[in-house]
Amino acid sequence: MTQTRVHSVININQFTMIVFYTPAHCWQFQIIKSGGVMFTERKIYYTPEAAEVAGRNWILMQVE
């Protein structure tokens, strides 16, 4: 059984970012845009803070 642990759910404008941990992939983030479109990046981050920063940067690139 996969043991995924959600660290945080953050709403920024029309984006919802989820920072989570899985034993196989360490810390990651997923972003849900308004309308239900989901973005997942398969990079490994070693802290939840690093995953959150990467997610925030991704959102900033979409807004600009």
Short mmCIF file of C-alpha atoms in Angstrom, two decimals:
data_model
loop_
_atom_site.label_atom_id
_atom_site.label_comp_id
_atom_site.label_asym_id
_atom_site.label_seq_id
_atom_site.Cartn_x
_atom_site.Cartn_y
_atom_site.Cartn_z
CA MET A 1 0.00 0.00 0.00
CA THR A 2 1.32 3.44 -0.94
CA GLN A 3 1.57 5.80 2.00
CA THR A 4 1.15 9.26 0.56
CA ARG A 5 1.27 12.09 3.07
CA VAL A 6 -0.16 15.50 2.22
CA HIS A 7 1.90 18.31 3.70
CA SER A 8 -0.07 21.32 2.51
CA VAL A 9 -2.84 22.52 0.23
CA ILE A 10 -2.32 26.09 -0.96
CA ASN A 11 -4.66 28.25 -3.03
CA ILE A 12 -2.99 30.93 -5.18
CA ASN A 13 -5.33 32.92 -7.43
CA GLN A 14 -7.04 30.24 -9.55
CA PHE A 15 -4.52 27.49 -8.77
CA THR A 16 -4.57 24.89 -6.00
CA MET A 17 -1.18 23.42 -5.13
CA ILE A 18 -0.77 20.21 -3.15
CA VAL A 19 2.62 19.39 -1.62
CA PHE A 20 2.91 15.72 -0.69
CA TYR A 21 5.34 12.92 0.19
CA THR A 22 5.55 9.37 -1.11
CA PRO A 23 8.27 6.89 -0.11
CA ALA A 24 9.08 6.16 -3.76
CA HIS A 25 9.37 9.78 -4.97
CA CYS A 26 10.07 11.89 -1.84
CA TRP A 27 8.44 15.35 -1.87
CA GLN A 28 6.49 16.51 -4.91
CA PHE A 29 3.80 18.97 -5.89
CA GLN A 30 0.70 18.89 -8.06
CA ILE A 31 -1.24 21.88 -9.28
CA ILE A 32 -4.90 21.99 -10.21
CA LYS A 33 -5.94 24.91 -12.40
CA SER A 34 -9.46 26.29 -12.48
CA GLY A 35 -11.57 24.02 -14.62
CA GLY A 36 -9.89 20.90 -13.21
CA VAL A 37 -6.76 20.77 -15.39
CA MET A 38 -3.97 19.08 -13.40
CA PHE A 39 -0.21 19.56 -13.70
CA THR A 40 2.18 17.03 -12.19
CA GLU A 41 5.95 17.28 -12.28
CA ARG A 42 7.99 14.12 -11.66
CA LYS A 43 11.03 15.77 -10.08
CA ILE A 44 12.19 14.72 -6.64
CA TYR A 45 12.52 17.31 -3.87
CA TYR A 46 14.11 16.46 -0.55
CA THR A 47 12.08 18.86 1.58
CA PRO A 48 8.47 20.05 1.47
CA GLU A 49 9.74 23.63 1.31
CA ALA A 50 11.71 22.91 -1.87
CA ALA A 51 8.66 21.34 -3.51
CA GLU A 52 6.52 24.32 -2.49
CA VAL A 53 9.01 26.82 -3.93
CA ALA A 54 9.14 24.90 -7.21
CA GLY A 55 5.33 24.84 -7.35
CA ARG A 56 5.06 28.55 -6.64
CA ASN A 57 7.61 29.26 -9.37
CA TRP A 58 5.61 27.14 -11.81
CA ILE A 59 2.46 29.12 -10.98
CA LEU A 60 4.30 32.43 -11.44
CA MET A 61 5.43 31.33 -14.91
CA GLN A 62 1.81 30.55 -15.85
CA VAL A 63 0.52 33.92 -14.66
CA GLU A 64 3.13 36.04 -16.48
#
